[in-house]
Short mmCIF file of C-alpha atoms in Angstrom, two decimals:
data_model
loop_
_atom_site.label_atom_id
_atom_site.label_comp_id
_atom_site.label_asym_id
_atom_site.label_seq_id
_atom_site.Cartn_x
_atom_site.Cartn_y
_atom_site.Cartn_z
CA MET A 1 -301.10 -19.06 -38.63
CA SER A 2 -298.73 -21.57 -37.23
CA THR A 3 -297.60 -24.57 -39.13
CA GLN A 4 -296.91 -27.80 -37.33
CA THR A 5 -294.34 -30.25 -38.49
CA PRO A 6 -296.18 -33.45 -39.33
CA ALA A 7 -295.41 -36.23 -36.90
CA ARG A 8 -292.96 -38.80 -38.10
CA PRO A 9 -294.83 -41.96 -38.95
CA LYS A 10 -294.14 -44.86 -36.65
CA PRO A 11 -293.12 -48.10 -38.27
CA ALA A 12 -295.59 -50.90 -38.01
CA ARG A 13 -294.74 -53.49 -35.39
CA LEU A 14 -294.36 -57.10 -36.44
CA SER A 15 -296.37 -59.59 -34.46
CA PRO A 16 -294.69 -62.86 -33.38
CA ALA A 17 -296.66 -64.68 -36.08
CA ASP A 18 -295.38 -62.22 -38.69
CA VAL A 19 -291.80 -62.69 -37.50
CA ILE A 20 -292.08 -66.49 -37.72
CA ARG A 21 -293.77 -66.33 -41.11
CA THR A 22 -291.11 -63.98 -42.47
CA GLY A 23 -288.29 -66.10 -41.06
CA GLY A 24 -289.85 -69.28 -42.42
CA SER A 25 -290.15 -67.85 -45.91
CA GLY A 26 -286.41 -67.18 -45.91
CA LEU A 27 -285.73 -70.83 -45.06
CA ARG A 28 -288.12 -72.17 -47.68
CA SER A 29 -286.29 -70.28 -50.41
CA ARG A 30 -283.11 -72.36 -49.83
CA PRO A 31 -284.32 -75.88 -48.89
CA MET A 32 -281.14 -77.86 -49.64
CA ARG A 33 -278.83 -75.49 -47.77
CA VAL A 34 -281.26 -75.40 -44.86
CA PHE A 35 -281.42 -79.20 -44.81
CA LEU A 36 -277.65 -79.61 -44.73
CA SER A 37 -277.23 -77.00 -41.99
CA ALA A 38 -280.02 -78.52 -39.91
CA LEU A 39 -278.46 -81.95 -40.43
CA GLY A 40 -275.22 -80.76 -38.83
CA ILE A 41 -277.15 -79.65 -35.76
CA ALA A 42 -279.22 -82.86 -35.76
CA ILE A 43 -276.15 -85.10 -35.77
CA GLY A 44 -274.71 -83.38 -32.71
CA ILE A 45 -277.98 -83.51 -30.79
CA ALA A 46 -278.64 -87.11 -31.84
CA ALA A 47 -275.19 -88.10 -30.59
CA MET A 48 -275.80 -86.48 -27.21
CA ILE A 49 -279.35 -87.83 -26.85
CA GLY A 50 -278.19 -91.30 -27.93
CA VAL A 51 -275.34 -91.37 -25.41
CA VAL A 52 -277.55 -90.19 -22.55
CA GLY A 53 -280.41 -92.49 -23.56
CA ILE A 54 -278.26 -95.59 -23.96
CA SER A 55 -276.45 -94.90 -20.68
CA THR A 56 -279.76 -94.33 -18.87
CA SER A 57 -281.29 -97.45 -20.41
CA SER A 58 -278.25 -99.46 -19.34
CA THR A 59 -278.53 -98.09 -15.80
CA GLU A 60 -282.22 -98.93 -15.69
CA GLN A 61 -281.47 -102.46 -16.84
CA LEU A 62 -278.82 -102.78 -14.12
CA ASN A 63 -281.26 -101.49 -11.50
CA ARG A 64 -283.85 -104.02 -12.60
CA LYS A 65 -281.29 -106.82 -12.47
CA LEU A 66 -280.18 -105.81 -9.01
CA ALA A 67 -283.79 -105.56 -7.89
CA ALA A 68 -284.36 -109.12 -9.14
CA LEU A 69 -281.06 -110.58 -7.92
CA GLY A 70 -280.91 -108.55 -4.71
CA THR A 71 -278.20 -106.25 -3.43
CA ASN A 72 -278.03 -108.05 -0.09
CA LEU A 73 -275.69 -110.87 -1.16
CA LEU A 74 -272.25 -110.99 0.46
CA THR A 75 -269.42 -113.38 -0.34
CA ALA A 76 -266.52 -114.41 1.85
CA ALA A 77 -263.40 -116.19 0.59
CA PRO A 78 -260.06 -117.12 2.15
CA GLY A 79 -257.29 -114.57 1.68
CA GLN A 80 -253.66 -115.01 2.57
CA SER A 81 -252.08 -115.60 5.94
CA PHE A 82 -249.29 -113.46 7.44
CA SER A 83 -246.78 -115.96 6.10
CA GLY A 84 -248.02 -115.42 2.56
CA ASN A 85 -249.55 -118.87 2.23
CA ALA A 86 -253.14 -119.44 1.16
CA ALA A 87 -255.48 -119.46 4.16
CA HIS A 88 -258.62 -121.54 4.51
CA LEU A 89 -261.95 -120.97 6.16
CA PRO A 90 -262.73 -122.88 9.37
CA ASP A 91 -264.96 -125.96 9.20
CA GLU A 92 -267.62 -124.31 11.36
CA ALA A 93 -267.65 -121.06 9.32
CA VAL A 94 -271.12 -121.59 7.81
CA ASP A 95 -272.71 -122.37 11.17
CA MET A 96 -271.08 -119.32 12.73
CA VAL A 97 -272.45 -117.05 10.00
CA LYS A 98 -275.94 -118.46 10.54
CA ALA A 99 -275.77 -117.20 14.11
CA ILE A 100 -275.75 -113.55 12.96
CA ASP A 101 -279.24 -112.15 13.61
CA ALA A 102 -279.56 -110.17 10.36
CA VAL A 103 -278.50 -113.13 8.16
CA THR A 104 -281.41 -114.77 6.32
CA SER A 105 -279.58 -117.61 4.53
CA VAL A 106 -276.07 -119.02 4.11
CA SER A 107 -274.51 -121.49 1.71
CA ALA A 108 -271.06 -122.41 0.46
CA ILE A 109 -269.00 -124.05 -2.25
CA GLY A 110 -265.57 -125.65 -2.02
CA LYS A 111 -263.12 -125.93 -4.88
CA THR A 112 -261.67 -129.36 -5.65
CA ASP A 113 -258.65 -130.40 -7.69
CA ALA A 114 -260.73 -132.50 -10.09
CA LYS A 115 -261.26 -131.71 -13.77
CA VAL A 116 -264.25 -132.38 -15.95
CA TYR A 117 -264.34 -133.43 -19.63
CA ARG A 118 -266.96 -134.28 -22.21
CA ASN A 119 -265.69 -137.88 -22.27
CA ASP A 120 -262.73 -139.95 -21.15
CA HIS A 121 -260.87 -139.51 -24.47
CA ILE A 122 -260.19 -135.78 -24.00
CA PRO A 123 -256.51 -134.92 -23.17
CA GLN A 124 -256.08 -133.90 -19.55
CA ALA A 125 -254.63 -130.51 -20.48
CA GLU A 126 -257.83 -129.47 -22.30
CA THR A 127 -259.84 -128.51 -19.23
CA GLY A 128 -261.74 -125.67 -20.88
CA GLY A 129 -261.23 -123.55 -17.78
CA ILE A 130 -263.99 -125.40 -15.93
CA ALA A 131 -263.60 -125.67 -12.15
CA VAL A 132 -265.19 -128.43 -10.08
CA TYR A 133 -266.83 -127.37 -6.81
CA ALA A 134 -268.48 -129.17 -3.95
CA ALA A 135 -271.78 -127.41 -3.31
CA ARG A 136 -274.36 -127.40 -0.56
CA THR A 137 -277.95 -128.24 -1.44
CA ASP A 138 -279.20 -124.83 -0.22
CA LEU A 139 -277.03 -122.90 -2.69
CA PRO A 140 -279.85 -121.85 -5.08
CA LYS A 141 -281.88 -120.32 -2.23
CA THR A 142 -278.98 -118.17 -1.07
CA VAL A 143 -277.36 -117.17 -4.36
CA GLY A 144 -280.56 -116.98 -6.39
CA VAL A 145 -279.41 -119.27 -9.20
CA GLU A 146 -282.03 -120.73 -11.51
CA LEU A 147 -282.02 -123.96 -13.48
CA ALA A 148 -282.20 -123.70 -17.25
CA VAL A 149 -282.51 -127.47 -17.63
CA GLY A 150 -283.09 -130.31 -15.16
CA ARG A 151 -282.99 -129.91 -11.39
CA TRP A 152 -280.67 -128.98 -8.56
CA LEU A 153 -278.90 -131.41 -6.24
CA ASN A 154 -280.94 -132.79 -3.37
CA ALA A 155 -280.17 -134.87 -0.28
CA ALA A 156 -280.11 -138.05 -2.40
CA THR A 157 -278.22 -136.95 -5.53
CA ALA A 158 -275.68 -135.01 -3.45
CA ARG A 159 -274.33 -138.35 -2.19
CA TYR A 160 -273.83 -139.90 -5.59
CA PRO A 161 -271.94 -139.07 -8.85
CA ALA A 162 -274.34 -136.36 -10.02
CA VAL A 163 -273.33 -132.97 -11.33
CA VAL A 164 -274.97 -129.64 -12.17
CA LEU A 165 -273.18 -127.58 -14.83
CA GLY A 166 -272.97 -123.82 -15.04
CA SER A 167 -274.19 -122.18 -18.24
CA THR A 168 -270.72 -121.54 -19.65
CA ALA A 169 -269.41 -124.93 -18.54
CA ALA A 170 -272.30 -126.70 -20.25
CA GLU A 171 -271.63 -124.79 -23.46
CA ARG A 172 -267.92 -125.67 -23.42
CA LEU A 173 -268.72 -129.33 -22.79
CA GLY A 174 -271.40 -129.40 -25.45
CA VAL A 175 -274.08 -130.40 -22.94
CA TYR A 176 -277.48 -128.80 -23.48
CA GLU A 177 -279.77 -131.20 -21.65
CA ALA A 178 -279.88 -133.22 -18.46
CA GLY A 179 -281.01 -136.72 -17.60
CA PRO A 180 -279.89 -140.27 -16.75
CA ASP A 181 -278.32 -140.71 -20.20
CA VAL A 182 -276.27 -137.49 -20.12
CA GLN A 183 -272.87 -137.96 -18.53
CA VAL A 184 -269.49 -136.23 -18.30
CA TRP A 185 -266.09 -137.55 -17.26
CA LEU A 186 -265.29 -135.97 -13.89
CA GLY A 187 -262.27 -136.99 -11.85
CA ASP A 188 -261.76 -140.62 -12.76
CA ARG A 189 -265.34 -141.67 -13.36
CA TRP A 190 -268.59 -140.80 -15.08
CA PHE A 191 -270.98 -138.31 -13.45
CA THR A 192 -274.60 -137.93 -14.49
CA VAL A 193 -275.68 -134.42 -15.46
CA VAL A 194 -278.86 -133.70 -13.49
CA GLY A 195 -279.13 -129.99 -14.31
CA VAL A 196 -277.75 -126.94 -16.10
CA LEU A 197 -277.78 -123.52 -14.46
CA ALA A 198 -278.93 -120.29 -16.05
CA ALA A 199 -276.38 -117.47 -16.13
CA ASN A 200 -276.01 -115.58 -12.84
CA GLU A 201 -274.54 -112.07 -12.72
CA LEU A 202 -273.96 -111.94 -8.98
CA ALA A 203 -272.03 -115.21 -8.90
CA PRO A 204 -270.30 -115.43 -12.32
CA GLU A 205 -267.86 -118.04 -10.97
CA LEU A 206 -270.74 -120.54 -11.02
CA ASP A 207 -271.25 -120.07 -14.77
CA SER A 208 -267.98 -121.86 -15.57
CA ALA A 209 -268.28 -124.47 -12.82
CA ALA A 210 -269.28 -128.10 -12.39
CA LEU A 211 -271.08 -128.49 -9.07
CA ILE A 212 -271.39 -131.78 -7.21
CA GLY A 213 -272.75 -132.65 -3.79
CA TRP A 214 -270.56 -132.09 -0.72
CA PRO A 215 -270.71 -135.74 0.42
CA ALA A 216 -269.98 -137.01 -3.12
CA ALA A 217 -266.97 -134.69 -3.38
CA GLU A 218 -265.51 -136.00 -0.14
CA LYS A 219 -266.17 -139.61 -1.15
CA GLU A 220 -265.26 -139.58 -4.85
CA LEU A 221 -262.72 -136.74 -5.16
CA ASP A 222 -260.94 -136.72 -1.78
CA PHE A 223 -262.26 -133.22 -1.15
CA ASP A 224 -260.78 -131.73 2.05
CA GLY A 225 -264.13 -130.25 3.15
CA TYR A 226 -263.00 -126.61 3.39
CA ALA A 227 -265.33 -124.00 1.88
CA THR A 228 -263.66 -121.64 -0.56
CA THR A 229 -266.63 -119.26 -0.93
CA ILE A 230 -269.40 -118.57 1.57
CA TYR A 231 -272.52 -116.85 0.24
CA THR A 232 -274.57 -114.86 2.74
CA ARG A 233 -277.92 -113.14 2.38
CA ALA A 234 -278.75 -110.45 4.94
CA ASP A 235 -281.63 -108.11 5.62
CA GLU A 236 -281.51 -105.19 3.19
CA GLU A 237 -281.18 -102.60 5.93
CA SER A 238 -278.42 -104.55 7.71
CA VAL A 239 -276.14 -105.49 4.79
CA ALA A 240 -273.44 -102.96 5.70
CA ASP A 241 -273.44 -104.07 9.34
CA VAL A 242 -273.19 -107.75 8.40
CA GLN A 243 -270.41 -106.97 5.93
CA GLU A 244 -268.36 -105.35 8.70
CA VAL A 245 -268.59 -108.34 11.08
CA LEU A 246 -268.59 -111.18 8.56
CA GLY A 247 -264.81 -111.65 8.46
CA ALA A 248 -264.48 -111.68 12.23
CA THR A 249 -267.42 -114.07 12.56
CA ILE A 250 -266.04 -116.57 10.07
CA ASN A 251 -262.52 -116.53 11.45
CA PRO A 252 -262.41 -114.85 14.89
CA GLN A 253 -258.69 -115.55 15.37
CA ASN A 254 -257.59 -114.19 11.98
CA PRO A 255 -260.33 -111.97 10.50
CA ASN A 256 -257.80 -110.36 8.16
CA GLU A 257 -257.48 -113.72 6.36
CA VAL A 258 -261.07 -113.46 5.10
CA ASP A 259 -261.90 -111.43 1.98
CA VAL A 260 -265.46 -110.11 2.14
CA SER A 261 -267.10 -108.56 -0.92
CA ARG A 262 -270.49 -107.47 -2.17
CA PRO A 263 -271.13 -108.65 -5.76
CA SER A 264 -273.61 -105.88 -6.49
CA ASP A 265 -270.80 -103.35 -5.85
CA ALA A 266 -268.84 -104.94 -8.69
CA LEU A 267 -271.78 -104.45 -11.04
CA ALA A 268 -272.13 -100.85 -9.89
CA ALA A 269 -268.39 -100.31 -10.50
CA LYS A 270 -268.79 -101.65 -14.02
CA GLN A 271 -271.64 -99.21 -14.55
CA ALA A 272 -269.41 -96.37 -13.31
CA THR A 273 -266.84 -97.35 -15.94
CA ASP A 274 -269.55 -97.25 -18.58
CA ASP A 275 -270.57 -93.79 -17.32
CA ALA A 276 -267.00 -92.54 -17.77
CA LEU A 277 -267.07 -93.70 -21.38
CA SER A 278 -270.45 -92.02 -21.80
CA GLY A 279 -268.89 -88.75 -20.62
CA LEU A 280 -266.29 -89.00 -23.36
CA LEU A 281 -268.95 -89.66 -25.98
CA LEU A 282 -270.96 -86.70 -24.69
CA GLY A 283 -267.91 -84.53 -25.29
CA LEU A 284 -267.71 -85.76 -28.86
CA GLY A 285 -271.42 -84.99 -29.29
CA ALA A 286 -270.81 -81.47 -28.00
CA VAL A 287 -268.06 -81.01 -30.59
CA ALA A 288 -270.43 -82.19 -33.30
CA LEU A 289 -273.03 -79.72 -32.04
CA LEU A 290 -270.48 -76.90 -32.17
CA VAL A 291 -269.61 -77.83 -35.75
CA GLY A 292 -273.32 -77.72 -36.55
CA GLY A 293 -273.51 -74.23 -35.04
CA VAL A 294 -270.68 -73.09 -37.29
CA GLY A 295 -272.68 -74.45 -40.22
CA VAL A 296 -275.70 -72.40 -39.18
CA ALA A 297 -273.57 -69.26 -38.88
CA ASN A 298 -272.10 -69.88 -42.32
CA THR A 299 -275.57 -70.38 -43.82
CA MET A 300 -276.86 -67.14 -42.31
CA VAL A 301 -273.84 -65.09 -43.41
CA ILE A 302 -274.23 -66.33 -46.99
CA SER A 303 -277.97 -65.65 -46.76
CA VAL A 304 -277.31 -62.02 -45.83
CA LEU A 305 -274.90 -61.60 -48.75
CA GLU A 306 -277.32 -63.18 -51.23
CA ARG A 307 -280.35 -61.24 -50.02
CA ARG A 308 -278.93 -57.73 -49.91
CA ALA A 309 -281.45 -56.60 -52.49
CA GLU A 310 -284.32 -57.95 -50.40
CA ILE A 311 -282.92 -56.21 -47.33
CA GLY A 312 -282.61 -52.92 -49.22
CA LEU A 313 -286.15 -53.17 -50.55
CA ARG A 314 -287.58 -53.87 -47.12
CA ARG A 315 -285.62 -50.99 -45.60
CA SER A 316 -286.83 -48.60 -48.35
CA LEU A 317 -290.41 -49.67 -47.65
CA GLY A 318 -290.10 -48.74 -44.00
CA ALA A 319 -288.66 -51.78 -42.22
CA THR A 320 -286.49 -50.76 -39.30
CA ARG A 321 -283.09 -52.13 -38.45
CA GLY A 322 -284.59 -53.91 -35.48
CA GLN A 323 -287.14 -55.67 -37.72
CA ILE A 324 -284.43 -56.78 -40.14
CA ARG A 325 -282.31 -57.99 -37.25
CA THR A 326 -285.28 -59.86 -35.75
CA GLN A 327 -286.09 -61.47 -39.10
CA PHE A 328 -282.64 -62.97 -39.59
CA LEU A 329 -282.28 -63.95 -35.95
CA CYS A 330 -285.66 -65.73 -36.23
CA GLU A 331 -284.42 -67.59 -39.32
CA SER A 332 -281.35 -68.75 -37.41
CA LEU A 333 -283.43 -69.92 -34.46
CA LEU A 334 -285.92 -71.73 -36.71
CA LEU A 335 -283.07 -73.41 -38.57
CA SER A 336 -281.50 -74.56 -35.30
CA ALA A 337 -284.85 -75.67 -33.89
CA LEU A 338 -285.43 -77.85 -36.95
CA GLY A 339 -282.05 -79.47 -36.42
CA GLY A 340 -282.67 -79.84 -32.69
CA LEU A 341 -286.07 -81.50 -33.07
CA GLY A 342 -284.73 -83.77 -35.79
CA GLY A 343 -281.73 -84.64 -33.61
CA VAL A 344 -283.95 -85.47 -30.63
CA ALA A 345 -286.11 -87.74 -32.78
CA LEU A 346 -283.03 -89.41 -34.28
CA GLY A 347 -281.44 -89.82 -30.83
CA ILE A 348 -284.59 -91.45 -29.45
CA ALA A 349 -284.71 -93.79 -32.45
CA VAL A 350 -281.06 -94.78 -31.97
CA THR A 351 -281.61 -95.37 -28.25
CA ALA A 352 -284.74 -97.43 -28.86
CA GLY A 353 -283.02 -99.52 -31.53
CA TYR A 354 -279.93 -100.26 -29.46
CA ALA A 355 -281.90 -100.90 -26.27
CA SER A 356 -284.21 -103.26 -28.14
CA TYR A 357 -281.22 -105.10 -29.57
CA GLN A 358 -279.71 -105.49 -26.09
CA GLY A 359 -283.04 -106.41 -24.51
CA TRP A 360 -283.01 -103.29 -22.30
CA PRO A 361 -285.89 -100.97 -21.44
CA THR A 362 -285.82 -97.78 -23.52
CA VAL A 363 -285.33 -94.75 -21.26
CA VAL A 364 -284.63 -91.24 -22.54
CA PRO A 365 -284.72 -88.64 -19.73
CA PRO A 366 -287.03 -85.67 -20.44
CA TRP A 367 -284.26 -83.31 -19.32
CA ALA A 368 -282.04 -84.66 -22.10
CA MET A 369 -284.67 -83.95 -24.75
CA ALA A 370 -285.44 -80.48 -23.37
CA GLY A 371 -281.74 -79.78 -22.98
CA GLY A 372 -281.07 -80.87 -26.56
CA VAL A 373 -283.62 -78.47 -27.99
CA GLY A 374 -282.49 -75.73 -25.61
CA ALA A 375 -278.86 -76.19 -26.63
CA THR A 376 -279.75 -75.83 -30.30
CA LEU A 377 -281.63 -72.59 -29.63
CA VAL A 378 -278.63 -71.20 -27.77
CA ILE A 379 -276.32 -72.28 -30.58
CA GLY A 380 -278.73 -70.85 -33.15
CA GLY A 381 -278.97 -67.55 -31.31
CA LEU A 382 -275.21 -67.19 -31.05
CA ALA A 383 -274.65 -68.31 -34.64
CA GLY A 384 -277.29 -65.96 -36.05
CA PHE A 385 -276.48 -62.88 -33.98
CA TYR A 386 -273.65 -61.52 -36.13
CA PRO A 387 -275.37 -62.13 -39.50
CA ALA A 388 -278.54 -60.50 -38.14
CA VAL A 389 -276.64 -57.43 -36.96
CA ARG A 390 -274.80 -57.24 -40.27
CA ALA A 391 -278.07 -57.38 -42.22
CA ALA A 392 -279.59 -54.65 -40.05
CA ARG A 393 -276.64 -52.31 -40.65
CA LEU A 394 -276.80 -52.48 -44.46
CA PRO A 395 -277.78 -49.00 -45.80
CA PRO A 396 -280.83 -49.27 -48.10
CA THR A 397 -279.10 -47.50 -51.02
CA GLU A 398 -276.06 -49.77 -50.83
CA ALA A 399 -278.26 -52.88 -50.57
CA LEU A 400 -280.38 -51.86 -53.57
CA ALA A 401 -277.28 -51.07 -55.59
CA ALA A 402 -276.27 -54.74 -55.25
CA THR A 403 -279.11 -55.86 -57.55
#
């Protein structure tokens, strides 16, 4: 009669739900330590989400501004001649630009030597940095400026002592309304304020300017009639082509004496500078996330040391090394996931608060949120791997002897 060796019993397999439940029970037994470790992870993720969200919200705000203001505005100004002296634009420059097929509108301003003051008792040296320009009546159509108060110059007021103030100029002069009774001292006489402009990002030089009609400037201020800035709107698809020929069109004999620029490029350059700063802040967020990962690793190592008796008991009851390893690795991942989800929520809240304060739309890219949670799981897996392996290698007798 043959005797068969009884088959070695196979350990029961833990279902995913059992693994999560077992890992969660380990976290619930140490709530304060878990909270502090998860907070470290959350701070790093919140920093990264906040930086990405604020940068994206700022970019979205810029895109909306450019969509409203238009990216098809070009400006031309006199540069310097070969002799090093200041050049000037030809008298017929505006008419020549109008002849370009892709150009939709043209206007110009010319800087004068006059100064403007709140009244005639202000010392001449206290100009407040306000420049006085002669302006064409079609300037708002081309540049896209809007009136905050009053109205723009027309064919009648452009011939008389009437002035429109930029937003910054009006603030410096203490003028917040327009009308027949509102006057400023400009040149050597009183000018009536007929309007105040709203701020304009594409033409910031107009914000700190006092604008009077071209005929009035020639009559009252001895203006020489030369334009110092020509504003040109072109078809969206032809802006680059117009930009290339604008200098030669304005001054065919000396195109190098004309400086042509695209204001929207300046705004985009500013955004690029902001993006560089955002990259630095992202690096700091990554450092904070790494510190949080070290905190998770520390928590799991201490957990293994404190729970040696539990590990020994589970091993003596049939738990395999793989199950012990899976349990502690699951705890580490759950701990990191808690920090990651909390960090994403905190980052979104920070972005929404700052964007609301700035008047921006709140935009948090989905990839940033998914990446934040994914990064925490990677950090949690790396941080929990060694403690999990160490727990699995504890001999049951040695673990039980620690009680």
